[in-house]
Amino acid sequence: MIRTLLSVALWASSSLAVDDVVDVGYASYRGQELENGLSQWLGLRYAAAPVGDLRFMPPQDPEVHDEIQPADKVGLSCLGTNKLPTLNTTSEDCLFMNIMAPTNATCSSNLPVFFYIQGGGFNSNSNPNVNGTGIIDAADRDLVVVTINYRVGPYGFLTNKDQVTPNNGLRDQVKALEWVQAHISKFGGNPNHVVVGGTSAGAASVIFHLTANNGSDSGLFHGAISESASLAGLLTVKESQYQYNNFATRLGCTGKDSLECLRNKTALEIQEENFNIPLPGGSKPPAYQWLPVLDYDFINDYTYHALTEGKFIKVPTIFGDDTNGGTVFTPKNASTQAESNQFILDAYPTISPEMFGEINDLYPNPNKTCPNNGCFWRQTSNTYQEIRYMCPALYANSVYAPFAKSWAYRWNVEDPAQIAQGLGVPHTSELEALIGAEYTDEEPKSYKIGQKNRPATHVIQRYWTSFMRTLDPNTFRQEGAVEWTSWGKDNQARVVMNTGGKTNMEDIDEGLRERCEYWYKHSMEMNL
């Protein structure tokens, strides 16, 4: 049932508002009532500190505290690959969440819940402290927002035969989702109406949760938003052993007690050797090396095959991408076809020379100035973005449509500064619009109040929060925005959110269909 602002207000008046101090069983946390009519609880520990003997272990229950714990500061974010620890921002002790809700919410408000998983390529926490104010305001104060940190790099994705449980970074996310089921009603949220969403690796995480355990639904969420999901090849536990062997050797942890040795290293010692190495068959390190693995426990199948076989949770979904999702990752100085192919090979090292002959025909170089430095940058980015982002999203829409409503989108809002850099509409640029100009330091200038793309932020905020509230992006969509038609057998179109806030529905053109069909056909060869 759709709630109006009046009904929310009536519910709020029927019982006492949520207190600043909330008891979650193992601890009581004192949050903050803000002047803007929202309350927040920052740095809530949802799992035990994953240090010492708990390093490389699945998340465990938090310790019990008798004293009231302050929840007025965000927790430190998780240590990332290729980054030294900093005292002010990062720590191995990082399994914290933040909650924001209307101050007048009560334990019986049953507000929809948005559970956000940040990206970072599974190698860093890229947006550890998203401010949910703009999202809640766009939802007419009819929403609770939850954000989390989770382990990344070797801390979250190390494997070692049967001695280390794989995919602990994803298991952290499950632990947080279970926490929401147990406790979110105490903050005014409805555990029976949770929408899980994420960006980039967070969006890939959403797909992993949809397909986890062969699609068995344990009731942790009821709708899903996957923004610019990053689909990398999956290694098995056995295939990923080279990562452990190399990592342990660099840290001097050899012999039969190597794992114990790694657990006894300091975080600084770990971080000094926490850098990427090439994938098997690659020549240079990929952008992201530590990734989820096919463990036949949490992840039971390659992603495309799991989707093809219908082994996913059937809930309403949104899948989509940005127009130019590859530009920020591919080398700007790529000047030959060979350099372009090598970059793609380093990310997907099972691609054969025969396949590259076909790929190069599918992706001709649009730049006619060669030989010039960087003249193959756009050709490389076009190839990379469709392998990793756009084609997986469209495939997910297609397989979901027979079972549950699924909506496809393309974010096509051009920021002049990004255009001037040659980035086009780059990867995850829709996230800054969703958060809102007032609440992120990353906002492009054209998204800010009074600028030409400010209306576009209202469009995505209203589509997204409508879905969060009603599992349909149209219910509360922005006035003047096009009705967003769900994907189906007779309607394979996506909404396009354009510069200045204009919207339209577009059919998928034959060229993109052909290219995506190629990746679908070869997905098993590429471990996708």
mmCIF file with all atom_site columns, N, CA and C in Angstrom, residues 345-410:
data_model
loop_
_atom_site.group_PDB
_atom_site.id
_atom_site.type_symbol
_atom_site.label_atom_id
_atom_site.label_alt_id
_atom_site.label_comp_id
_atom_site.label_asym_id
_atom_site.label_entity_id
_atom_site.label_seq_id
_atom_site.pdbx_PDB_ins_code
_atom_site.Cartn_x
_atom_site.Cartn_y
_atom_site.Cartn_z
_atom_site.occupancy
_atom_site.B_iso_or_equiv
_atom_site.pdbx_formal_charge
_atom_site.auth_seq_id
_atom_site.auth_comp_id
_atom_site.auth_asym_id
_atom_site.auth_atom_id
_atom_site.pdbx_PDB_model_num
ATOM 1   N N  . LEU A 1 345 ? 42.918 -7.936  -22.723 1.00 0.00 ? 345 LEU A N  1
ATOM 2   C CA . LEU A 1 345 ? 43.427 -9.262  -22.362 1.00 0.00 ? 345 LEU A CA 1
ATOM 3   C C  . LEU A 1 345 ? 43.874 -9.312  -20.912 1.00 0.00 ? 345 LEU A C  1
ATOM 4   N N  . ASP A 1 346 ? 44.477 -8.243  -20.411 1.00 0.00 ? 346 ASP A N  1
ATOM 5   C CA . ASP A 1 346 ? 44.911 -8.229  -19.015 1.00 0.00 ? 346 ASP A CA 1
ATOM 6   C C  . ASP A 1 346 ? 43.730 -8.311  -18.049 1.00 0.00 ? 346 ASP A C  1
ATOM 7   N N  . ALA A 1 347 ? 42.558 -7.833  -18.482 1.00 0.00 ? 347 ALA A N  1
ATOM 8   C CA . ALA A 1 347 ? 41.355 -7.918  -17.650 1.00 0.00 ? 347 ALA A CA 1
ATOM 9   C C  . ALA A 1 347 ? 40.619 -9.236  -17.861 1.00 0.00 ? 347 ALA A C  1
ATOM 10  N N  . TYR A 1 348 ? 40.680 -9.765  -19.090 1.00 0.00 ? 348 TYR A N  1
ATOM 11  C CA . TYR A 1 348 ? 39.981 -11.013 -19.439 1.00 0.00 ? 348 TYR A CA 1
ATOM 12  C C  . TYR A 1 348 ? 40.956 -11.925 -20.185 1.00 0.00 ? 348 TYR A C  1
ATOM 13  N N  . PRO A 1 349 ? 41.892 -12.568 -19.463 1.00 0.00 ? 349 PRO A N  1
ATOM 14  C CA . PRO A 1 349 ? 43.017 -13.248 -20.119 1.00 0.00 ? 349 PRO A CA 1
ATOM 15  C C  . PRO A 1 349 ? 42.676 -14.551 -20.836 1.00 0.00 ? 349 PRO A C  1
ATOM 16  N N  . THR A 1 350 ? 41.418 -14.971 -20.826 1.00 0.00 ? 350 THR A N  1
ATOM 17  C CA . THR A 1 350 ? 41.063 -16.173 -21.590 1.00 0.00 ? 350 THR A CA 1
ATOM 18  C C  . THR A 1 350 ? 40.603 -15.843 -23.002 1.00 0.00 ? 350 THR A C  1
ATOM 19  N N  . ILE A 1 351 ? 40.567 -14.565 -23.371 1.00 0.00 ? 351 ILE A N  1
ATOM 20  C CA . ILE A 1 351 ? 40.221 -14.196 -24.745 1.00 0.00 ? 351 ILE A CA 1
ATOM 21  C C  . ILE A 1 351 ? 41.346 -14.670 -25.679 1.00 0.00 ? 351 ILE A C  1
ATOM 22  N N  . SER A 1 352 ? 40.982 -15.342 -26.756 1.00 0.00 ? 352 SER A N  1
ATOM 23  C CA . SER A 1 352 ? 41.959 -15.900 -27.687 1.00 0.00 ? 352 SER A CA 1
ATOM 24  C C  . SER A 1 352 ? 42.268 -14.914 -28.813 1.00 0.00 ? 352 SER A C  1
ATOM 25  N N  . PRO A 1 353 ? 43.400 -15.133 -29.525 1.00 0.00 ? 353 PRO A N  1
ATOM 26  C CA . PRO A 1 353 ? 43.680 -14.289 -30.702 1.00 0.00 ? 353 PRO A CA 1
ATOM 27  C C  . PRO A 1 353 ? 42.557 -14.354 -31.736 1.00 0.00 ? 353 PRO A C  1
ATOM 28  N N  . GLU A 1 354 ? 41.932 -15.527 -31.889 1.00 0.00 ? 354 GLU A N  1
ATOM 29  C CA . GLU A 1 354 ? 40.834 -15.646 -32.832 1.00 0.00 ? 354 GLU A CA 1
ATOM 30  C C  . GLU A 1 354 ? 39.669 -14.757 -32.421 1.00 0.00 ? 354 GLU A C  1
ATOM 31  N N  . MET A 1 355 ? 39.369 -14.737 -31.127 1.00 0.00 ? 355 MET A N  1
ATOM 32  C CA . MET A 1 355 ? 38.290 -13.876 -30.642 1.00 0.00 ? 355 MET A CA 1
ATOM 33  C C  . MET A 1 355 ? 38.607 -12.408 -30.877 1.00 0.00 ? 355 MET A C  1
ATOM 34  N N  . PHE A 1 356 ? 39.874 -12.017 -30.688 1.00 0.00 ? 356 PHE A N  1
ATOM 35  C CA . PHE A 1 356 ? 40.214 -10.606 -30.890 1.00 0.00 ? 356 PHE A CA 1
ATOM 36  C C  . PHE A 1 356 ? 40.000 -10.186 -32.342 1.00 0.00 ? 356 PHE A C  1
ATOM 37  N N  . GLY A 1 357 ? 40.198 -11.111 -33.272 1.00 0.00 ? 357 GLY A N  1
ATOM 38  C CA . GLY A 1 357 ? 39.900 -10.781 -34.654 1.00 0.00 ? 357 GLY A CA 1
ATOM 39  C C  . GLY A 1 357 ? 38.441 -10.399 -34.826 1.00 0.00 ? 357 GLY A C  1
ATOM 40  N N  . GLU A 1 358 ? 37.542 -11.125 -34.149 1.00 0.00 ? 358 GLU A N  1
ATOM 41  C CA . GLU A 1 358 ? 36.111 -10.820 -34.215 1.00 0.00 ? 358 GLU A CA 1
ATOM 42  C C  . GLU A 1 358 ? 35.769 -9.563  -33.422 1.00 0.00 ? 358 GLU A C  1
ATOM 43  N N  . ILE A 1 359 ? 36.400 -9.409  -32.264 1.00 0.00 ? 359 ILE A N  1
ATOM 44  C CA . ILE A 1 359 ? 36.129 -8.250  -31.405 1.00 0.00 ? 359 ILE A CA 1
ATOM 45  C C  . ILE A 1 359 ? 36.520 -6.953  -32.118 1.00 0.00 ? 359 ILE A C  1
ATOM 46  N N  . ASN A 1 360 ? 37.658 -6.972  -32.785 1.00 0.00 ? 360 ASN A N  1
ATOM 47  C CA . ASN A 1 360 ? 38.116 -5.761  -33.476 1.00 0.00 ? 360 ASN A CA 1
ATOM 48  C C  . ASN A 1 360 ? 37.197 -5.378  -34.629 1.00 0.00 ? 360 ASN A C  1
ATOM 49  N N  . ASP A 1 361 ? 36.543 -6.378  -35.220 1.00 0.00 ? 361 ASP A N  1
ATOM 50  C CA . ASP A 1 361 ? 35.545 -6.076  -36.254 1.00 0.00 ? 361 ASP A CA 1
ATOM 51  C C  . ASP A 1 361 ? 34.280 -5.489  -35.632 1.00 0.00 ? 361 ASP A C  1
ATOM 52  N N  . LEU A 1 362 ? 33.912 -6.000  -34.453 1.00 0.00 ? 362 LEU A N  1
ATOM 53  C CA . LEU A 1 362 ? 32.716 -5.499  -33.776 1.00 0.00 ? 362 LEU A CA 1
ATOM 54  C C  . LEU A 1 362 ? 32.909 -4.086  -33.251 1.00 0.00 ? 362 LEU A C  1
ATOM 55  N N  . TYR A 1 363 ? 34.161 -3.743  -32.898 1.00 0.00 ? 363 TYR A N  1
ATOM 56  C CA . TYR A 1 363 ? 34.458 -2.439  -32.299 1.00 0.00 ? 363 TYR A CA 1
ATOM 57  C C  . TYR A 1 363 ? 35.506 -1.710  -33.144 1.00 0.00 ? 363 TYR A C  1
ATOM 58  N N  . PRO A 1 364 ? 35.127 -1.213  -34.303 1.00 0.00 ? 364 PRO A N  1
ATOM 59  C CA . PRO A 1 364 ? 36.079 -0.441  -35.121 1.00 0.00 ? 364 PRO A CA 1
ATOM 60  C C  . PRO A 1 364 ? 36.460 0.856   -34.409 1.00 0.00 ? 364 PRO A C  1
ATOM 61  N N  . ASN A 1 365 ? 37.636 1.323   -34.678 1.00 0.00 ? 365 ASN A N  1
ATOM 62  C CA . ASN A 1 365 ? 38.121 2.533   -34.026 1.00 0.00 ? 365 ASN A CA 1
ATOM 63  C C  . ASN A 1 365 ? 37.409 3.760   -34.599 1.00 0.00 ? 365 ASN A C  1
ATOM 64  N N  . PRO A 1 366 ? 36.663 4.511   -33.769 1.00 0.00 ? 366 PRO A N  1
ATOM 65  C CA . PRO A 1 366 ? 35.979 5.714   -34.274 1.00 0.00 ? 366 PRO A CA 1
ATOM 66  C C  . PRO A 1 366 ? 36.918 6.887   -34.507 1.00 0.00 ? 366 PRO A C  1
ATOM 67  N N  . ASN A 1 367 ? 38.148 6.771   -33.985 1.00 0.00 ? 367 ASN A N  1
ATOM 68  C CA . ASN A 1 367 ? 39.114 7.859   -34.122 1.00 0.00 ? 367 ASN A CA 1
ATOM 69  C C  . ASN A 1 367 ? 39.900 7.678   -35.418 1.00 0.00 ? 367 ASN A C  1
ATOM 70  N N  . LYS A 1 368 ? 39.851 8.673   -36.280 1.00 0.00 ? 368 LYS A N  1
ATOM 71  C CA . LYS A 1 368 ? 40.499 8.585   -37.592 1.00 0.00 ? 368 LYS A CA 1
ATOM 72  C C  . LYS A 1 368 ? 41.827 9.343   -37.640 1.00 0.00 ? 368 LYS A C  1
ATOM 73  N N  . THR A 1 369 ? 42.392 9.688   -36.485 1.00 0.00 ? 369 THR A N  1
ATOM 74  C CA . THR A 1 369 ? 43.610 10.499  -36.468 1.00 0.00 ? 369 THR A CA 1
ATOM 75  C C  . THR A 1 369 ? 44.870 9.664   -36.281 1.00 0.00 ? 369 THR A C  1
ATOM 76  N N  . CYS A 1 370 ? 44.755 8.355   -36.202 1.00 0.00 ? 370 CYS A N  1
ATOM 77  C CA . CYS A 1 370 ? 45.926 7.516   -35.979 1.00 0.00 ? 370 CYS A CA 1
ATOM 78  C C  . CYS A 1 370 ? 46.908 7.618   -37.169 1.00 0.00 ? 370 CYS A C  1
ATOM 79  N N  . PRO A 1 371 ? 48.240 7.539   -36.928 1.00 0.00 ? 371 PRO A N  1
ATOM 80  C CA . PRO A 1 371 ? 48.824 7.261   -35.624 1.00 0.00 ? 371 PRO A CA 1
ATOM 81  C C  . PRO A 1 371 ? 49.050 8.538   -34.810 1.00 0.00 ? 371 PRO A C  1
ATOM 82  N N  . ASN A 1 372 ? 48.350 8.630   -33.694 1.00 0.00 ? 372 ASN A N  1
ATOM 83  C CA . ASN A 1 372 ? 48.540 9.710   -32.725 1.00 0.00 ? 372 ASN A CA 1
ATOM 84  C C  . ASN A 1 372 ? 48.456 9.108   -31.332 1.00 0.00 ? 372 ASN A C  1
ATOM 85  N N  . ASN A 1 373 ? 49.151 9.722   -30.383 1.00 0.00 ? 373 ASN A N  1
ATOM 86  C CA . ASN A 1 373 ? 49.105 9.230   -29.015 1.00 0.00 ? 373 ASN A CA 1
ATOM 87  C C  . ASN A 1 373 ? 47.662 9.246   -28.490 1.00 0.00 ? 373 ASN A C  1
ATOM 88  N N  . GLY A 1 374 ? 47.179 8.098   -28.059 1.00 0.00 ? 374 GLY A N  1
ATOM 89  C CA . GLY A 1 374 ? 45.852 8.013   -27.479 1.00 0.00 ? 374 GLY A CA 1
ATOM 90  C C  . GLY A 1 374 ? 44.723 7.819   -28.464 1.00 0.00 ? 374 GLY A C  1
ATOM 91  N N  . CYS A 1 375 ? 45.049 7.591   -29.739 1.00 0.00 ? 375 CYS A N  1
ATOM 92  C CA . CYS A 1 375 ? 43.984 7.528   -30.735 1.00 0.00 ? 375 CYS A CA 1
ATOM 93  C C  . CYS A 1 375 ? 43.137 6.250   -30.625 1.00 0.00 ? 375 CYS A C  1
ATOM 94  N N  . PHE A 1 376 ? 43.561 5.275   -29.805 1.00 0.00 ? 376 PHE A N  1
ATOM 95  C CA . PHE A 1 376 ? 42.760 4.075   -29.578 1.00 0.00 ? 376 PHE A CA 1
ATOM 96  C C  . PHE A 1 376 ? 42.083 4.071   -28.204 1.00 0.00 ? 376 PHE A C  1
ATOM 97  N N  . TRP A 1 377 ? 42.158 5.209   -27.504 1.00 0.00 ? 377 TRP A N  1
ATOM 98  C CA . TRP A 1 377 ? 41.533 5.257   -26.169 1.00 0.00 ? 377 TRP A CA 1
ATOM 99  C C  . TRP A 1 377 ? 40.036 4.970   -26.243 1.00 0.00 ? 377 TRP A C  1
ATOM 100 N N  . ARG A 1 378 ? 39.332 5.656   -27.140 1.00 0.00 ? 378 ARG A N  1
ATOM 101 C CA . ARG A 1 378 ? 37.884 5.494   -27.189 1.00 0.00 ? 378 ARG A CA 1
ATOM 102 C C  . ARG A 1 378 ? 37.491 4.089   -27.669 1.00 0.00 ? 378 ARG A C  1
ATOM 103 N N  . GLN A 1 379 ? 38.246 3.540   -28.602 1.00 0.00 ? 379 GLN A N  1
ATOM 104 C CA . GLN A 1 379 ? 37.942 2.176   -29.051 1.00 0.00 ? 379 GLN A CA 1
ATOM 105 C C  . GLN A 1 379 ? 38.111 1.186   -27.909 1.00 0.00 ? 379 GLN A C  1
ATOM 106 N N  . THR A 1 380 ? 39.147 1.367   -27.113 1.00 0.00 ? 380 THR A N  1
ATOM 107 C CA . THR A 1 380 ? 39.370 0.484   -25.959 1.00 0.00 ? 380 THR A CA 1
ATOM 108 C C  . THR A 1 380 ? 38.245 0.631   -24.944 1.00 0.00 ? 380 THR A C  1
ATOM 109 N N  . SER A 1 381 ? 37.868 1.875   -24.674 1.00 0.00 ? 381 SER A N  1
ATOM 110 C CA . SER A 1 381 ? 36.830 2.102   -23.660 1.00 0.00 ? 381 SER A CA 1
ATOM 111 C C  . SER A 1 381 ? 35.476 1.601   -24.131 1.00 0.00 ? 381 SER A C  1
ATOM 112 N N  . ASN A 1 382 ? 35.183 1.727   -25.423 1.00 0.00 ? 382 ASN A N  1
ATOM 113 C CA . ASN A 1 382 ? 33.919 1.206   -25.944 1.00 0.00 ? 382 ASN A CA 1
ATOM 114 C C  . ASN A 1 382 ? 33.835 -0.306  -25.747 1.00 0.00 ? 382 ASN A C  1
ATOM 115 N N  . THR A 1 383 ? 34.938 -0.994  -26.015 1.00 0.00 ? 383 THR A N  1
ATOM 116 C CA . THR A 1 383 ? 34.970 -2.444  -25.848 1.00 0.00 ? 383 THR A CA 1
ATOM 117 C C  . THR A 1 383 ? 34.818 -2.820  -24.377 1.00 0.00 ? 383 THR A C  1
ATOM 118 N N  . TYR A 1 384 ? 35.610 -2.163  -23.532 1.00 0.00 ? 384 TYR A N  1
ATOM 119 C CA . TYR A 1 384 ? 35.630 -2.505  -22.107 1.00 0.00 ? 384 TYR A CA 1
ATOM 120 C C  . TYR A 1 384 ? 34.283 -2.236  -21.452 1.00 0.00 ? 384 TYR A C  1
ATOM 121 N N  . GLN A 1 385 ? 33.665 -1.103  -21.781 1.00 0.00 ? 385 GLN A N  1
ATOM 122 C CA . GLN A 1 385 ? 32.420 -0.753  -21.093 1.00 0.00 ? 385 GLN A CA 1
ATOM 123 C C  . GLN A 1 385 ? 31.304 -1.744  -21.408 1.00 0.00 ? 385 GLN A C  1
ATOM 124 N N  . GLU A 1 386 ? 31.278 -2.262  -22.633 1.00 0.00 ? 386 GLU A N  1
ATOM 125 C CA . GLU A 1 386 ? 30.186 -3.171  -22.973 1.00 0.00 ? 386 GLU A CA 1
ATOM 126 C C  . GLU A 1 386 ? 30.427 -4.570  -22.423 1.00 0.00 ? 386 GLU A C  1
ATOM 127 N N  . ILE A 1 387 ? 31.695 -5.007  -22.359 1.00 0.00 ? 387 ILE A N  1
ATOM 128 C CA . ILE A 1 387 ? 31.975 -6.294  -21.718 1.00 0.00 ? 387 ILE A CA 1
ATOM 129 C C  . ILE A 1 387 ? 31.607 -6.238  -20.241 1.00 0.00 ? 387 ILE A C  1
ATOM 130 N N  . ARG A 1 388 ? 32.058 -5.188  -19.580 1.00 0.00 ? 388 ARG A N  1
ATOM 131 C CA . ARG A 1 388 ? 32.040 -5.181  -18.119 1.00 0.00 ? 388 ARG A CA 1
ATOM 132 C C  . ARG A 1 388 ? 30.749 -4.608  -17.540 1.00 0.00 ? 388 ARG A C  1
ATOM 133 N N  . TYR A 1 389 ? 30.114 -3.675  -18.223 1.00 0.00 ? 389 TYR A N  1
ATOM 134 C CA . TYR A 1 389 ? 29.002 -2.948  -17.616 1.00 0.00 ? 389 TYR A CA 1
ATOM 135 C C  . TYR A 1 389 ? 27.690 -3.052  -18.398 1.00 0.00 ? 389 TYR A C  1
ATOM 136 N N  . MET A 1 390 ? 27.677 -2.584  -19.641 1.00 0.00 ? 390 MET A N  1
ATOM 137 C CA . MET A 1 390 ? 26.406 -2.401  -20.324 1.00 0.00 ? 390 MET A CA 1
ATOM 138 C C  . MET A 1 390 ? 25.742 -3.718  -20.724 1.00 0.00 ? 390 MET A C  1
ATOM 139 N N  . CYS A 1 391 ? 26.497 -4.623  -21.322 1.00 0.00 ? 391 CYS A N  1
ATOM 140 C CA . CYS A 1 391 ? 25.881 -5.876  -21.771 1.00 0.00 ? 391 CYS A CA 1
ATOM 141 C C  . CYS A 1 391 ? 25.420 -6.757  -20.606 1.00 0.00 ? 391 CYS A C  1
ATOM 142 N N  . PRO A 1 392 ? 26.168 -6.877  -19.514 1.00 0.00 ? 392 PRO A N  1
ATOM 143 C CA . PRO A 1 392 ? 25.638 -7.646  -18.385 1.00 0.00 ? 392 PRO A CA 1
ATOM 144 C C  . PRO A 1 392 ? 24.327 -7.083  -17.833 1.00 0.00 ? 392 PRO A C  1
ATOM 145 N N  . ALA A 1 393 ? 24.207 -5.752  -17.790 1.00 0.00 ? 393 ALA A N  1
ATOM 146 C CA . ALA A 1 393 ? 22.980 -5.146  -17.278 1.00 0.00 ? 393 ALA A CA 1
ATOM 147 C C  . ALA A 1 393 ? 21.796 -5.475  -18.179 1.00 0.00 ? 393 ALA A C  1
ATOM 148 N N  . LEU A 1 394 ? 21.990 -5.361  -19.478 1.00 0.00 ? 394 LEU A N  1
ATOM 149 C CA . LEU A 1 394 ? 20.896 -5.661  -20.395 1.00 0.00 ? 394 LEU A CA 1
ATOM 150 C C  . LEU A 1 394 ? 20.522 -7.134  -20.360 1.00 0.00 ? 394 LEU A C  1
ATOM 151 N N  . TYR A 1 395 ? 21.509 -8.000  -20.181 1.00 0.00 ? 395 TYR A N  1
ATOM 152 C CA . TYR A 1 395 ? 21.205 -9.425  -20.079 1.00 0.00 ? 395 TYR A CA 1
ATOM 153 C C  . TYR A 1 395 ? 20.385 -9.711  -18.822 1.00 0.00 ? 395 TYR A C  1
ATOM 154 N N  . ALA A 1 396 ? 20.759 -9.064  -17.722 1.00 0.00 ? 396 ALA A N  1
ATOM 155 C CA . ALA A 1 396 ? 20.005 -9.253  -16.479 1.00 0.00 ? 396 ALA A CA 1
ATOM 156 C C  . ALA A 1 396 ? 18.555 -8.803  -16.655 1.00 0.00 ? 396 ALA A C  1
ATOM 157 N N  . ASN A 1 397 ? 18.343 -7.665  -17.304 1.00 0.00 ? 397 ASN A N  1
ATOM 158 C CA . ASN A 1 397 ? 16.969 -7.238  -17.595 1.00 0.00 ? 397 ASN A CA 1
ATOM 159 C C  . ASN A 1 397 ? 16.207 -8.307  -18.361 1.00 0.00 ? 397 ASN A C  1
ATOM 160 N N  . SER A 1 398 ? 16.854 -8.877  -19.369 1.00 0.00 ? 398 SER A N  1
ATOM 161 C CA . SER A 1 398 ? 16.181 -9.839  -20.239 1.00 0.00 ? 398 SER A CA 1
ATOM 162 C C  . SER A 1 398 ? 15.773 -11.099 -19.499 1.00 0.00 ? 398 SER A C  1
ATOM 163 N N  . VAL A 1 399 ? 16.653 -11.622 -18.655 1.00 0.00 ? 399 VAL A N  1
ATOM 164 C CA . VAL A 1 399 ? 16.317 -12.878 -17.972 1.00 0.00 ? 399 VAL A CA 1
ATOM 165 C C  . VAL A 1 399 ? 15.347 -12.650 -16.818 1.00 0.00 ? 399 VAL A C  1
ATOM 166 N N  . TYR A 1 400 ? 15.326 -11.446 -16.273 1.00 0.00 ? 400 TYR A N  1
ATOM 167 C CA . TYR A 1 400 ? 14.424 -11.161 -15.161 1.00 0.00 ? 400 TYR A CA 1
ATOM 168 C C  . TYR A 1 400 ? 12.988 -10.965 -15.612 1.00 0.00 ? 400 TYR A C  1
ATOM 169 N N  . ALA A 1 401 ? 12.809 -10.392 -16.799 1.00 0.00 ? 401 ALA A N  1
ATOM 170 C CA . ALA A 1 401 ? 11.479 -9.951  -17.239 1.00 0.00 ? 401 ALA A CA 1
ATOM 171 C C  . ALA A 1 401 ? 10.392 -11.018 -17.150 1.00 0.00 ? 401 ALA A C  1
ATOM 172 N N  . PRO A 1 402 ? 10.646 -12.301 -17.462 1.00 0.00 ? 402 PRO A N  1
ATOM 173 C CA . PRO A 1 402 ? 9.562  -13.283 -17.367 1.00 0.00 ? 402 PRO A CA 1
ATOM 174 C C  . PRO A 1 402 ? 9.135  -13.602 -15.936 1.00 0.00 ? 402 PRO A C  1
ATOM 175 N N  . PHE A 1 403 ? 9.956  -13.243 -14.952 1.00 0.00 ? 403 PHE A N  1
ATOM 176 C CA . PHE A 1 403 ? 9.699  -13.660 -13.579 1.00 0.00 ? 403 PHE A CA 1
ATOM 177 C C  . PHE A 1 403 ? 9.281  -12.517 -12.652 1.00 0.00 ? 403 PHE A C  1
ATOM 178 N N  . ALA A 1 404 ? 9.843  -11.332 -12.874 1.00 0.00 ? 404 ALA A N  1
ATOM 179 C CA . ALA A 1 404 ? 9.543  -10.171 -12.025 1.00 0.00 ? 404 ALA A CA 1
ATOM 180 C C  . ALA A 1 404 ? 9.796  -8.916  -12.850 1.00 0.00 ? 404 ALA A C  1
ATOM 181 N N  . LYS A 1 405 ? 9.128  -7.833  -12.520 1.00 0.00 ? 405 LYS A N  1
ATOM 182 C CA . LYS A 1 405 ? 9.317  -6.608  -13.295 1.00 0.00 ? 405 LYS A CA 1
ATOM 183 C C  . LYS A 1 405 ? 10.761 -6.122  -13.172 1.00 0.00 ? 405 LYS A C  1
ATOM 184 N N  . SER A 1 406 ? 11.301 -5.716  -14.312 1.00 0.00 ? 406 SER A N  1
ATOM 185 C CA . SER A 1 406 ? 12.677 -5.245  -14.364 1.00 0.00 ? 406 SER A CA 1
ATOM 186 C C  . SER A 1 406 ? 12.740 -4.028  -15.271 1.00 0.00 ? 406 SER A C  1
ATOM 187 N N  . TRP A 1 407 ? 13.435 -3.004  -14.822 1.00 0.00 ? 407 TRP A N  1
ATOM 188 C CA . TRP A 1 407 ? 13.540 -1.749  -15.574 1.00 0.00 ? 407 TRP A CA 1
ATOM 189 C C  . TRP A 1 407 ? 14.994 -1.506  -15.974 1.00 0.00 ? 407 TRP A C  1
ATOM 190 N N  . ALA A 1 408 ? 15.202 -1.084  -17.215 1.00 0.00 ? 408 ALA A N  1
ATOM 191 C CA . ALA A 1 408 ? 16.537 -0.807  -17.748 1.00 0.00 ? 408 ALA A CA 1
ATOM 192 C C  . ALA A 1 408 ? 16.719 0.704   -17.915 1.00 0.00 ? 408 ALA A C  1
ATOM 193 N N  . TYR A 1 409 ? 17.957 1.172   -17.716 1.00 0.00 ? 409 TYR A N  1
ATOM 194 C CA . TYR A 1 409 ? 18.211 2.611   -17.872 1.00 0.00 ? 409 TYR A CA 1
ATOM 195 C C  . TYR A 1 409 ? 19.582 2.863   -18.470 1.00 0.00 ? 409 TYR A C  1
ATOM 196 N N  . ARG A 1 410 ? 19.737 4.078   -19.020 1.00 0.00 ? 410 ARG A N  1
ATOM 197 C CA . ARG A 1 410 ? 21.033 4.617   -19.432 1.00 0.00 ? 410 ARG A CA 1
ATOM 198 C C  . ARG A 1 410 ? 21.131 6.046   -18.925 1.00 0.00 ? 410 ARG A C  1
#
